mmCIF file of C-alpha atoms in Angstrom:
data_model
loop_
_atom_site.group_PDB
_atom_site.id
_atom_site.type_symbol
_atom_site.label_atom_id
_atom_site.label_comp_id
_atom_site.label_asym_id
_atom_site.label_seq_id
_atom_site.Cartn_x
_atom_site.Cartn_y
_atom_site.Cartn_z
ATOM 1 C CA MET C 275 9.855 6.149 0.568
ATOM 2 C CA ALA C 276 12.977 6.930 2.498
ATOM 3 C CA ALA C 277 16.310 5.317 2.247
ATOM 4 C CA VAL C 278 16.663 1.999 4.430
ATOM 5 C CA LEU C 279 15.621 0.647 8.816
ATOM 6 C CA LEU C 280 22.037 1.232 12.833
ATOM 7 C CA ALA C 281 23.284 0.553 16.242
ATOM 8 C CA VAL C 282 23.669 1.267 19.933
ATOM 9 C CA GLY C 283 24.385 -0.103 23.313
ATOM 10 C CA ALA C 284 22.027 -0.859 26.147
ATOM 11 C CA THR C 285 18.578 0.754 25.962
ATOM 12 C CA PHE C 286 18.160 4.095 27.671
ATOM 13 C CA THR C 287 15.669 3.678 30.584
ATOM 14 C CA GLY C 288 16.220 6.480 33.049
ATOM 15 C CA ASN C 289 14.810 9.943 33.227
ATOM 16 C CA THR C 290 18.147 11.536 33.645
ATOM 17 C CA ALA C 291 20.933 11.040 31.173
ATOM 18 C CA GLN C 292 24.551 10.455 32.288
ATOM 19 C CA ALA C 293 26.750 12.431 30.210
ATOM 20 C CA ALA C 294 30.366 13.411 30.182
ATOM 21 C CA THR C 295 31.390 16.160 32.546
ATOM 22 C CA ASN C 296 30.719 19.672 31.169
ATOM 23 C CA TYR C 297 28.280 18.328 28.548
ATOM 24 C CA PRO C 298 24.721 18.644 30.166
ATOM 25 C CA THR C 299 21.864 16.588 28.575
ATOM 26 C CA GLU C 300 18.197 17.012 28.246
ATOM 27 C CA ASP C 301 15.571 14.542 27.586
ATOM 28 C CA VAL C 302 13.949 14.909 24.118
ATOM 29 C CA SER C 303 11.022 13.289 22.318
ATOM 30 C CA GLY C 304 11.467 13.938 18.702
ATOM 31 C CA THR C 305 12.561 12.601 15.253
ATOM 32 C CA VAL C 306 16.004 12.839 13.737
ATOM 33 C CA THR C 307 16.125 12.742 9.865
ATOM 34 C CA VAL C 308 19.502 12.254 8.304
ATOM 35 C CA THR C 309 19.996 15.177 5.835
ATOM 36 C CA ASN C 310 23.656 14.470 4.874
ATOM 37 C CA PRO C 311 23.563 12.935 1.485
ATOM 38 C CA ASP C 312 26.451 10.828 2.534
ATOM 39 C CA GLY C 313 24.827 9.575 5.674
ATOM 40 C CA ALA C 314 25.297 10.542 9.278
ATOM 41 C CA PRO C 315 28.262 8.947 11.080
ATOM 42 C CA LEU C 316 27.515 7.201 14.428
ATOM 43 C CA TYR C 317 29.777 8.184 17.488
ATOM 44 C CA PHE C 318 30.217 6.175 20.720
ATOM 45 C CA ASP C 319 29.927 9.299 22.968
ATOM 46 C CA GLN C 320 29.025 12.974 22.888
ATOM 47 C CA GLY C 321 32.452 14.191 24.121
ATOM 48 C CA THR C 322 35.350 12.787 22.200
ATOM 49 C CA PHE C 323 33.120 11.517 19.320
ATOM 50 C CA THR C 324 34.781 8.141 19.070
ATOM 51 C CA PRO C 325 33.512 6.747 15.681
ATOM 52 C CA LEU C 326 31.493 3.588 15.599
ATOM 53 C CA ASN C 327 32.741 3.152 11.962
ATOM 54 C CA ARG C 328 29.111 3.044 10.484
ATOM 55 C CA SER C 329 26.556 5.557 9.378
ATOM 56 C CA LEU C 330 22.741 5.977 9.211
ATOM 57 C CA PRO C 331 21.555 6.312 5.471
ATOM 58 C CA ALA C 332 20.481 9.518 4.038
ATOM 59 C CA GLY C 333 16.818 10.095 4.496
ATOM 60 C CA SER C 334 16.267 7.557 7.332
ATOM 61 C CA GLN C 335 14.394 8.667 10.419
ATOM 62 C CA TRP C 336 15.104 7.808 13.973
ATOM 63 C CA LYS C 337 13.675 8.383 17.448
ATOM 64 C CA ALA C 338 15.910 10.862 19.551
ATOM 65 C CA ILE C 339 16.136 10.113 23.229
ATOM 66 C CA TYR C 340 18.145 13.087 24.524
ATOM 67 C CA ARG C 341 20.600 15.693 23.210
ATOM 68 C CA THR C 342 23.645 17.362 24.469
ATOM 69 C CA LYS C 343 25.091 20.782 23.756
ATOM 70 C CA THR C 344 28.839 20.484 23.058
ATOM 71 C CA ALA C 345 31.617 22.869 23.657
ATOM 72 C CA ASP C 346 31.116 24.718 20.359
ATOM 73 C CA GLY C 347 27.484 25.256 21.043
ATOM 74 C CA SER C 348 26.008 22.678 18.615
ATOM 75 C CA TYR C 349 23.859 19.697 19.497
ATOM 76 C CA THR C 350 24.530 16.092 19.284
ATOM 77 C CA TYR C 351 21.442 13.586 19.548
ATOM 78 C CA ASN C 352 21.275 10.224 21.273
ATOM 79 C CA LEU C 353 19.477 7.483 19.421
ATOM 80 C CA GLY C 354 19.828 4.863 22.199
ATOM 81 C CA GLY C 355 22.652 3.575 24.256
ATOM 82 C CA THR C 356 25.935 4.695 22.791
ATOM 83 C CA GLN C 357 24.729 5.799 19.423
ATOM 84 C CA TRP C 358 25.134 9.558 18.881
ATOM 85 C CA VAL C 359 24.846 11.787 15.666
ATOM 86 C CA LYS C 360 25.914 15.393 15.075
ATOM 87 C CA ALA C 361 23.517 18.188 14.441
ATOM 88 C CA LYS C 362 25.326 18.997 11.000
ATOM 89 C CA ASP C 363 24.269 15.655 9.574
ATOM 90 C CA ILE C 364 20.643 15.683 10.542
ATOM 91 C CA SER C 365 17.538 17.702 11.142
ATOM 92 C CA TYR C 366 15.444 17.397 14.285
ATOM 93 C CA VAL C 367 11.678 17.870 14.848
ATOM 94 C CA ASP C 368 9.862 17.540 18.095
ATOM 95 C CA GLY C 369 7.472 14.531 18.121
ATOM 96 C CA THR C 370 7.796 10.800 17.938
ATOM 97 C CA THR C 371 6.110 9.890 14.856
ATOM 98 C CA LEU C 372 8.442 8.140 12.294
ATOM 99 C CA THR C 373 7.944 7.053 8.680
ATOM 100 C CA ASP C 374 5.861 3.904 8.598
ATOM 101 C CA GLY C 375 7.767 0.993 7.494
ATOM 102 C CA VAL C 376 7.541 -2.593 6.624
ATOM 103 C CA LEU C 377 9.719 -5.498 8.145
ATOM 104 C CA PHE C 378 10.467 -8.741 6.142
ATOM 105 C CA LEU C 379 11.823 -11.481 8.369
ATOM 106 C CA TYR C 380 14.601 -13.579 6.917
ATOM 107 C CA ARG C 381 14.286 -15.913 9.973
ATOM 108 C CA GLY C 382 11.905 -16.459 12.875
ATOM 109 C CA ILE C 383 12.391 -13.859 15.548
ATOM 110 C CA ASN C 384 11.303 -13.654 19.234
ATOM 111 C CA THR C 385 9.393 -10.660 20.165
ATOM 112 C CA SER C 386 9.490 -8.681 23.447
ATOM 113 C CA THR C 387 6.367 -10.584 24.611
ATOM 114 C CA GLY C 388 7.866 -14.076 24.017
ATOM 115 C CA ALA C 389 5.968 -14.786 20.809
ATOM 116 C CA THR C 390 7.917 -15.807 17.741
ATOM 117 C CA LEU C 391 7.209 -14.247 14.419
ATOM 118 C CA PRO C 392 7.881 -16.799 11.465
ATOM 119 C CA ALA C 393 10.295 -16.363 8.845
ATOM 120 C CA GLY C 394 9.171 -15.119 5.362
ATOM 121 C CA THR C 395 6.387 -12.857 6.880
ATOM 122 C CA PHE C 396 5.928 -9.070 6.714
ATOM 123 C CA TRP C 397 5.127 -6.638 9.596
ATOM 124 C CA LYS C 398 4.210 -2.949 9.726
ATOM 125 C CA VAL C 399 6.857 -0.951 11.623
ATOM 126 C CA PHE C 400 5.654 1.949 13.791
ATOM 127 C CA ASN C 401 8.968 3.015 15.320
ATOM 128 C CA VAL C 402 12.722 2.271 15.361
ATOM 129 C CA TYR C 403 14.982 2.337 18.405
ATOM 130 C CA GLY C 404 18.519 1.495 19.172
ATOM 131 C CA GLY C 405 19.416 -2.144 19.780
ATOM 132 C CA SER C 406 21.404 -3.799 22.580
ATOM 133 C CA ASN C 407 24.710 -3.632 20.730
ATOM 134 C CA ALA C 408 26.387 -1.699 17.887
ATOM 135 C CA ASN C 409 24.862 -3.908 15.110
ATOM 136 C CA THR C 410 21.154 -4.186 16.079
ATOM 137 C CA PHE C 411 17.947 -2.266 16.068
ATOM 138 C CA LYS C 412 14.623 -2.702 17.732
ATOM 139 C CA TYR C 413 11.434 -2.264 15.717
ATOM 140 C CA ASP C 414 7.956 -1.694 17.151
ATOM 141 C CA VAL C 415 5.791 -3.971 15.144
ATOM 142 C CA GLY C 416 2.519 -3.129 17.165
ATOM 143 C CA GLY C 417 2.272 -4.051 20.774
ATOM 144 C CA ALA C 418 5.818 -5.772 20.727
ATOM 145 C CA THR C 419 9.301 -5.222 19.449
ATOM 146 C CA VAL C 420 11.854 -7.365 17.659
ATOM 147 C CA GLU C 421 15.459 -6.830 17.705
ATOM 148 C CA GLY C 422 17.996 -7.910 14.886
ATOM 149 C CA THR C 423 20.429 -6.744 12.223
ATOM 150 C CA PRO C 424 19.060 -5.031 8.942
ATOM 151 C CA ASN C 425 19.864 -6.933 5.802
ATOM 152 C CA THR C 426 20.880 -9.926 7.981
ATOM 153 C CA ASP C 427 17.826 -10.864 10.098
ATOM 154 C CA PHE C 428 15.330 -8.888 8.047
ATOM 155 C CA ALA C 429 14.826 -6.456 5.300
ATOM 156 C CA VAL C 430 13.435 -2.996 6.222
ATOM 157 C CA PHE C 431 11.338 -0.863 4.031
ATOM 158 C CA GLY C 432 10.197 2.694 4.366
ATOM 159 C CA SER C 433 12.501 4.091 6.886
ATOM 160 C CA GLN C 434 15.750 2.168 6.558
ATOM 161 C CA GLU C 435 15.562 0.655 3.019
ATOM 162 C CA GLY C 436 18.337 -1.691 1.915
ATOM 163 C CA SER C 437 18.726 -4.239 -0.694
ATOM 164 C CA PHE C 438 16.272 -7.050 -0.980
ATOM 165 C CA ASN C 439 16.634 -9.942 -3.365
ATOM 166 C CA GLY C 440 13.243 -11.435 -3.049
ATOM 167 C CA THR C 441 10.759 -12.019 -5.802
ATOM 168 C CA PHE C 442 6.946 -12.062 -5.833
ATOM 169 C CA THR C 443 4.995 -14.679 -7.711
ATOM 170 C CA VAL C 444 1.427 -14.160 -8.664
ATOM 171 C CA TYR C 445 -0.874 -16.927 -7.518
ATOM 172 C CA GLY C 446 -1.848 -19.213 -10.311
ATOM 173 C CA SER C 447 -5.542 -19.050 -9.573
ATOM 174 C CA GLY C 448 -5.836 -15.648 -11.515
ATOM 175 C CA PRO C 449 -4.332 -12.410 -12.362
ATOM 176 C CA ALA C 450 -3.423 -9.892 -9.728
ATOM 177 C CA THR C 451 -4.459 -6.153 -9.848
ATOM 178 C CA LEU C 452 -1.591 -3.738 -10.329
ATOM 179 C CA TYR C 453 -2.050 -0.551 -8.399
ATOM 180 C CA ASP C 454 -0.666 2.914 -8.594
ATOM 181 C CA GLY C 455 0.979 4.678 -5.550
ATOM 182 C CA ALA C 456 -2.399 5.736 -4.216
ATOM 183 C CA GLY C 457 -4.023 2.301 -4.293
ATOM 184 C CA ASN C 458 -5.968 2.636 -7.469
ATOM 185 C CA GLY C 459 -6.039 -0.301 -9.928
ATOM 186 C CA VAL C 460 -4.315 0.456 -13.257
ATOM 187 C CA SER C 461 -3.585 -2.978 -14.879
ATOM 188 C CA GLN C 462 -2.973 -6.708 -14.023
ATOM 189 C CA LEU C 463 -0.227 -9.009 -13.578
ATOM 190 C CA TYR C 464 -0.527 -12.547 -15.222
ATOM 191 C CA ALA C 465 -1.102 -15.574 -13.091
ATOM 192 C CA GLY C 466 2.165 -17.225 -12.170
ATOM 193 C CA SER C 467 4.252 -14.325 -13.363
ATOM 194 C CA VAL C 468 7.285 -13.564 -11.288
ATOM 195 C CA TRP C 469 8.383 -9.998 -10.298
ATOM 196 C CA LYS C 470 11.448 -8.516 -8.458
ATOM 197 C CA VAL C 471 10.426 -6.696 -5.253
ATOM 198 C CA PHE C 472 11.781 -3.150 -4.938
ATOM 199 C CA GLY C 473 9.863 -1.843 -1.991
ATOM 200 C CA ALA C 474 6.899 -2.385 0.451
ATOM 201 C CA LYS C 475 4.486 -0.211 2.214
ATOM 202 C CA VAL C 476 1.200 -0.189 4.140
ATOM 203 C CA LEU C 477 -1.943 1.371 2.421
ATOM 204 C CA ASN C 478 -5.328 1.278 3.536
ATOM 205 C CA GLY C 479 -4.321 -1.420 6.128
ATOM 206 C CA ALA C 480 -2.887 -3.841 3.719
ATOM 207 C CA ILE C 481 0.746 -4.461 2.663
ATOM 208 C CA TYR C 482 1.709 -3.470 -0.934
ATOM 209 C CA LEU C 483 4.930 -4.434 -2.854
ATOM 210 C CA ARG C 484 6.606 -2.309 -5.313
ATOM 211 C CA VAL C 485 7.218 -4.498 -8.415
ATOM 212 C CA GLY C 486 8.357 -1.668 -10.699
ATOM 213 C CA ASN C 487 8.393 2.098 -10.540
ATOM 214 C CA ASP C 488 6.628 4.061 -7.693
ATOM 215 C CA ALA C 489 3.335 3.659 -9.645
ATOM 216 C CA GLN C 490 3.543 -0.163 -9.748
ATOM 217 C CA TRP C 491 2.384 -1.952 -6.580
ATOM 218 C CA VAL C 492 0.705 -5.357 -5.935
ATOM 219 C CA ARG C 493 -0.958 -6.526 -2.793
ATOM 220 C CA LEU C 494 1.075 -9.107 -0.717
ATOM 221 C CA ASP C 495 -1.887 -11.485 -0.445
ATOM 222 C CA ALA C 496 -2.158 -11.749 -4.228
ATOM 223 C CA GLY C 497 0.853 -14.005 -4.389
ATOM 224 C CA ASN C 498 4.027 -15.250 -2.355
ATOM 225 C CA ILE C 499 7.506 -14.254 -1.772
ATOM 226 C CA SER C 500 10.700 -16.297 -2.819
ATOM 227 C CA LEU C 501 14.167 -15.611 -1.714
#
């Protein structure tokens, strides 16, 4: 599980990127992975590198939209709008597949299709994009996107993992199976027992919550979440 789920300006929609003079750009369709253990600083532009005063966490993955070769011959990558990262802080691989993640909503959020996803629900994340300002991101939850601020509007597990203070309570009707990281049952959790949630992932089409180490998972549908 990678480090957690940050920001950009307006969504890039054209086929030709508008870059600063003498900094030609090219469209790309690949994945940026943050390799700098201290994170990848975000910049407002690809010429003067005006800092946005925030960074992407080490290990997080992002869809790259286009890239620019700067005066020193190195690349900078655009993640949407005015969000840029330097090549020295990341690795780039062609292709758009990102690490699957899970989104937990702290509040109800409208989707790009007009539907509302209710607070307290989990959703599988297929891709992450830059949002409409320097504090938000857009998450593809399958056929629609939601936009918001990580750790404020939602918790993001898998590709942008951050702190999550929720707990999982096993339903009182019976024990819940405890699984290892591959989905094999290894033990049971007592009915009514309460566990801190450390992570979440999608396995075999179901959402699992990590309630201990990387070999201790429980299915979401075996209990409920409390904040």
